[in-house]
Coordinates of C-alpha atoms in Angstrom, one line a residue:
M1068 CA 6.8 23.9 -22.2
P1069 CA 6.1 27.5 -21.0
L1070 CA 2.7 29.0 -21.8
E1071 CA 2.4 32.4 -23.5
V1072 CA -0.9 34.0 -22.5
E1073 CA -1.8 37.3 -24.2
R1074 CA -4.5 39.5 -25.4
K1075 CA -4.6 42.2 -28.1
Y1076 CA -6.4 45.6 -28.1
L1077 CA -7.1 47.4 -31.3
H1078 CA -7.6 51.1 -32.2
V1079 CA -6.1 52.4 -28.9
D1080 CA -4.9 56.0 -28.5
L1081 CA -1.2 55.1 -27.9
Q1082 CA -0.2 58.6 -26.8
A1083 CA -2.9 58.7 -24.2
L1084 CA -2.0 55.2 -23.1
R1085 CA 1.7 56.2 -22.6
Q1086 CA 0.6 58.9 -20.2
T1087 CA -1.7 56.4 -18.3
L1088 CA 1.2 54.0 -18.1
A1089 CA 3.5 56.6 -16.7
D1090 CA 0.9 57.8 -14.2
S1091 CA 0.4 54.2 -13.1
G1092 CA 4.1 53.7 -12.3
A1093 CA 4.8 51.5 -15.3
H1094 CA 8.4 51.2 -16.5
C1095 CA 9.2 51.6 -20.2
L1096 CA 11.8 49.0 -21.3
G1097 CA 12.9 50.8 -24.5
A1098 CA 11.3 50.8 -28.0
H1099 CA 13.1 48.7 -30.7
F1100 CA 12.8 47.7 -34.3
E1101 CA 11.8 44.1 -35.0
S1102 CA 12.4 42.1 -38.2
N1103 CA 10.8 38.6 -38.2
W1104 CA 11.2 35.6 -40.5
V1105 CA 8.8 32.7 -40.3
F1106 CA 10.2 29.3 -41.5
D1107 CA 8.5 26.1 -42.6
A1108 CA 9.5 22.8 -44.2
P1109 CA 8.8 22.2 -47.9
D1110 CA 5.7 20.1 -47.1
R1111 CA 4.4 22.9 -44.7
A1112 CA 4.5 20.4 -41.8
L1113 CA 4.7 23.2 -39.3
L1114 CA 1.8 25.1 -40.7
E1115 CA -0.3 22.0 -40.9
S1116 CA 0.3 21.1 -37.2
G1117 CA -0.3 24.7 -36.0
R1118 CA 3.4 25.3 -35.1
L1119 CA 5.4 28.4 -35.7
L1120 CA 9.2 28.6 -36.2
R1121 CA 10.4 32.2 -36.2
L1122 CA 13.7 34.0 -36.2
R1123 CA 13.5 37.6 -34.8
S1124 CA 16.0 40.4 -34.8
Q1125 CA 15.5 43.2 -32.3
E1126 CA 17.5 46.4 -32.8
W1127 CA 18.2 49.1 -30.2
P1128 CA 20.7 51.9 -30.7
D1129 CA 23.3 50.1 -28.7
R1130 CA 22.7 46.5 -29.4
T1131 CA 21.0 43.8 -31.6
R1132 CA 19.4 40.7 -30.2
H1133 CA 18.4 37.6 -32.2
V1134 CA 15.8 35.1 -30.9
L1135 CA 14.7 31.8 -32.2
T1136 CA 11.1 30.8 -31.2
L1137 CA 9.0 27.7 -31.5
K1138 CA 5.3 28.1 -30.8
R1139 CA 2.7 25.3 -30.5
P1140 CA -1.0 25.6 -29.9
A1141 CA -2.3 25.1 -26.4
P1142 CA -5.8 24.2 -25.3
A1143 CA -8.3 26.9 -26.3
S1144 CA -9.0 29.5 -23.7
G1145 CA -11.6 31.7 -25.4
Y1146 CA -10.9 35.1 -23.9
Y1147 CA -7.1 34.8 -24.1
K1148 CA -4.7 33.7 -26.7
V1149 CA -2.6 30.9 -25.2
R1150 CA 0.4 29.2 -26.9
E1151 CA 3.1 26.9 -25.8
E1152 CA 6.4 28.7 -26.4
L1153 CA 10.1 27.9 -26.4
E1154 CA 12.7 30.5 -27.3
T1155 CA 16.4 31.0 -27.1
T1156 CA 18.7 33.9 -27.8
V1157 CA 21.3 33.3 -30.5
E1158 CA 24.5 35.2 -31.2
D1159 CA 24.5 35.2 -35.0
G1160 CA 21.1 35.5 -36.7
P1161 CA 22.4 35.3 -40.3
T1162 CA 24.3 32.1 -39.6
L1163 CA 21.2 30.6 -37.9
H1164 CA 19.2 31.5 -41.0
A1165 CA 21.8 29.7 -43.1
I1166 CA 21.6 26.6 -40.9
L1167 CA 17.8 26.5 -41.2
A1168 CA 18.1 26.9 -44.9
G1169 CA 20.6 24.1 -45.0
L1170 CA 18.2 21.9 -43.2
G1171 CA 15.6 22.5 -45.8
Y1172 CA 13.5 25.2 -44.2
T1173 CA 12.3 28.1 -46.2
V1174 CA 11.0 31.6 -45.3
T1175 CA 7.2 31.6 -45.7
A1176 CA 6.5 35.1 -44.4
R1177 CA 8.4 38.1 -43.2
Y1178 CA 7.0 41.0 -41.1
E1179 CA 8.3 44.0 -39.3
K1180 CA 7.1 46.1 -36.3
V1181 CA 8.2 48.7 -33.8
R1182 CA 7.6 47.4 -30.3
E1183 CA 7.6 49.7 -27.2
P1184 CA 7.4 47.4 -24.2
W1185 CA 6.3 48.6 -20.7
R1186 CA 6.1 46.6 -17.4
L1187 CA 3.2 46.9 -15.0
E1188 CA 2.0 44.4 -12.4
D1189 CA 4.2 41.6 -13.8
V1190 CA 2.5 42.1 -17.2
E1191 CA 4.3 43.1 -20.4
V1192 CA 2.3 46.0 -22.0
E1193 CA 3.5 46.1 -25.6
L1194 CA 2.7 49.0 -27.9
D1195 CA 3.2 47.6 -31.4
A1196 CA 3.3 49.7 -34.6
L1197 CA 2.9 47.7 -37.8
S1198 CA 2.6 48.7 -41.4
F1199 CA -1.2 48.5 -41.3
I1200 CA -2.3 48.9 -37.7
D1201 CA -1.3 49.9 -34.2
V1202 CA -1.9 47.3 -31.5
V1203 CA -1.6 47.0 -27.7
E1204 CA -0.7 43.6 -26.4
L1205 CA -0.8 42.4 -22.8
E1206 CA 1.2 39.3 -21.9
G1207 CA 1.4 37.6 -18.5
L1208 CA -0.8 35.6 -16.2
A1209 CA -4.5 35.8 -16.9
A1210 CA -5.5 37.3 -13.6
H1211 CA -2.8 39.9 -14.0
I1212 CA -3.9 40.7 -17.5
D1213 CA -7.4 41.4 -16.3
S1214 CA -6.1 43.7 -13.5
V1215 CA -3.9 45.7 -15.9
Q1216 CA -6.6 45.9 -18.5
R1217 CA -8.9 47.6 -15.9
R1218 CA -6.2 49.9 -14.7
L1219 CA -5.4 51.1 -18.2
A1220 CA -9.1 51.3 -19.3
L1221 CA -8.4 48.8 -22.1
D1222 CA -11.7 47.0 -21.4
K1223 CA -13.2 49.8 -23.5
A1224 CA -11.1 48.9 -26.5
I1225 CA -11.7 46.2 -29.2
I1226 CA -10.3 43.0 -27.8
S1227 CA -8.8 40.4 -30.1
T1228 CA -7.1 37.0 -29.7
K1229 CA -6.3 36.9 -33.5
S1230 CA -2.7 36.6 -34.7
Y1231 CA -1.1 39.5 -36.6
H1232 CA -1.4 37.4 -39.8
E1233 CA -5.2 37.1 -39.3
L1234 CA -5.5 40.8 -38.5
H1235 CA -3.5 41.6 -41.7
Q1236 CA -5.7 39.3 -43.8
E1237 CA -8.8 41.1 -42.4
W1238 CA -7.2 44.5 -43.2
L1239 CA -6.4 43.4 -46.8
R1240 CA -10.0 42.2 -47.3
Q1241 CA -11.5 45.4 -45.9
N1242 CA -9.3 47.4 -48.2
H1243 CA -10.0 45.2 -51.3
Q1244 CA -6.4 44.1 -51.6
P1245 CA -5.2 40.6 -52.6
P1246 CA -3.7 38.2 -50.0
Q1247 CA -0.2 39.0 -48.9
F1248 CA 1.5 36.9 -46.3
S1249 CA 4.3 39.3 -45.4
F1250 CA 3.7 42.8 -43.9
V1251 CA 6.7 45.1 -43.8
F1252 CA 7.1 48.8 -43.7
D1253 CA 7.6 50.6 -47.0
A1254 CA 11.0 52.3 -47.5
A1255 CA 9.7 55.7 -46.2
Q1256 CA 8.1 54.3 -43.1
R1257 CA 11.1 52.2 -42.3
A1258 CA 13.5 55.1 -42.7
A1259 CA 11.3 57.3 -40.5
W1260 CA 10.9 54.7 -37.7
R1261 CA 14.6 53.9 -37.7
Q1262 CA 15.5 57.6 -37.5
K1263 CA 13.1 58.1 -34.6
L1264 CA 14.6 55.1 -32.8
G1265 CA 18.2 56.3 -33.3
L1266 CA 19.1 53.4 -35.6
P1267 CA 21.1 53.5 -38.8
A1268 CA 19.1 54.0 -41.9
D1269 CA 21.0 51.4 -43.9
I1270 CA 19.7 48.0 -42.7
P1271 CA 20.6 44.6 -44.2
A1272 CA 18.8 43.8 -47.4
P1273 CA 15.5 41.8 -47.0
D1274 CA 17.3 38.6 -48.1
A1275 CA 19.7 38.8 -45.1
P1276 CA 18.7 36.9 -43.2
G1277 CA 15.6 35.4 -44.6
G1278 CA 14.4 37.7 -47.2
E1279 CA 10.9 38.6 -48.4
N1280 CA 10.5 35.4 -50.4
T1281 CA 7.0 34.2 -49.5
V1282 CA 4.9 31.3 -50.7
S1283 CA 1.2 31.1 -51.4
E1284 CA 0.4 29.7 -48.0
P1285 CA -0.1 31.8 -44.9
S1286 CA 1.3 31.1 -41.5
H1287 CA -1.9 31.2 -39.5
V1288 CA -0.1 31.0 -36.2
M1289 CA 2.0 34.1 -36.7
E1290 CA 2.0 35.9 -33.3

């Protein structure tokens, strides 16, 4: 199974980083809007075994892509976050959601982000905007990640191997808010981002596909 090797960087000046990326010859692959649904069995078998089953919809002005992903934990690597990952593109996201529901899977969390991917030295440099934080993520071979980190001066930033779920739980605690296992944009944020990306403002309701129906158990392996 392919390995996903990544590292996150927190509290980075994204505008300055865009300029550094452009000056370094990086290629922007096009920002898009992401909607993600995390599934599990009624007995939470996936959560208990550290696995993640996710359906993702990615929207650009001219197309939409649906991706089904299975992630499994790999041996600990300390400085990097490493996961075993299998994913495949599917033509019809809502139908796949219905299939998963028919098999007994339920949505345990939902999250949204705007992702702006760049490519530099065979490394994906992903600028992620979420409802509660902006994050830079490097994904690629470990040696290449180290090289790109130095070129972009990211070694001066706060480095994290935590999942977005874990970062969200930290943010909630710091802001004295109760646990929430979904993190989506509010209506105003969503409308502003979609307008900026050239996307229609009227997106499918949260329940299609997947919805915001969450349970009282987190998906610790989320991203």
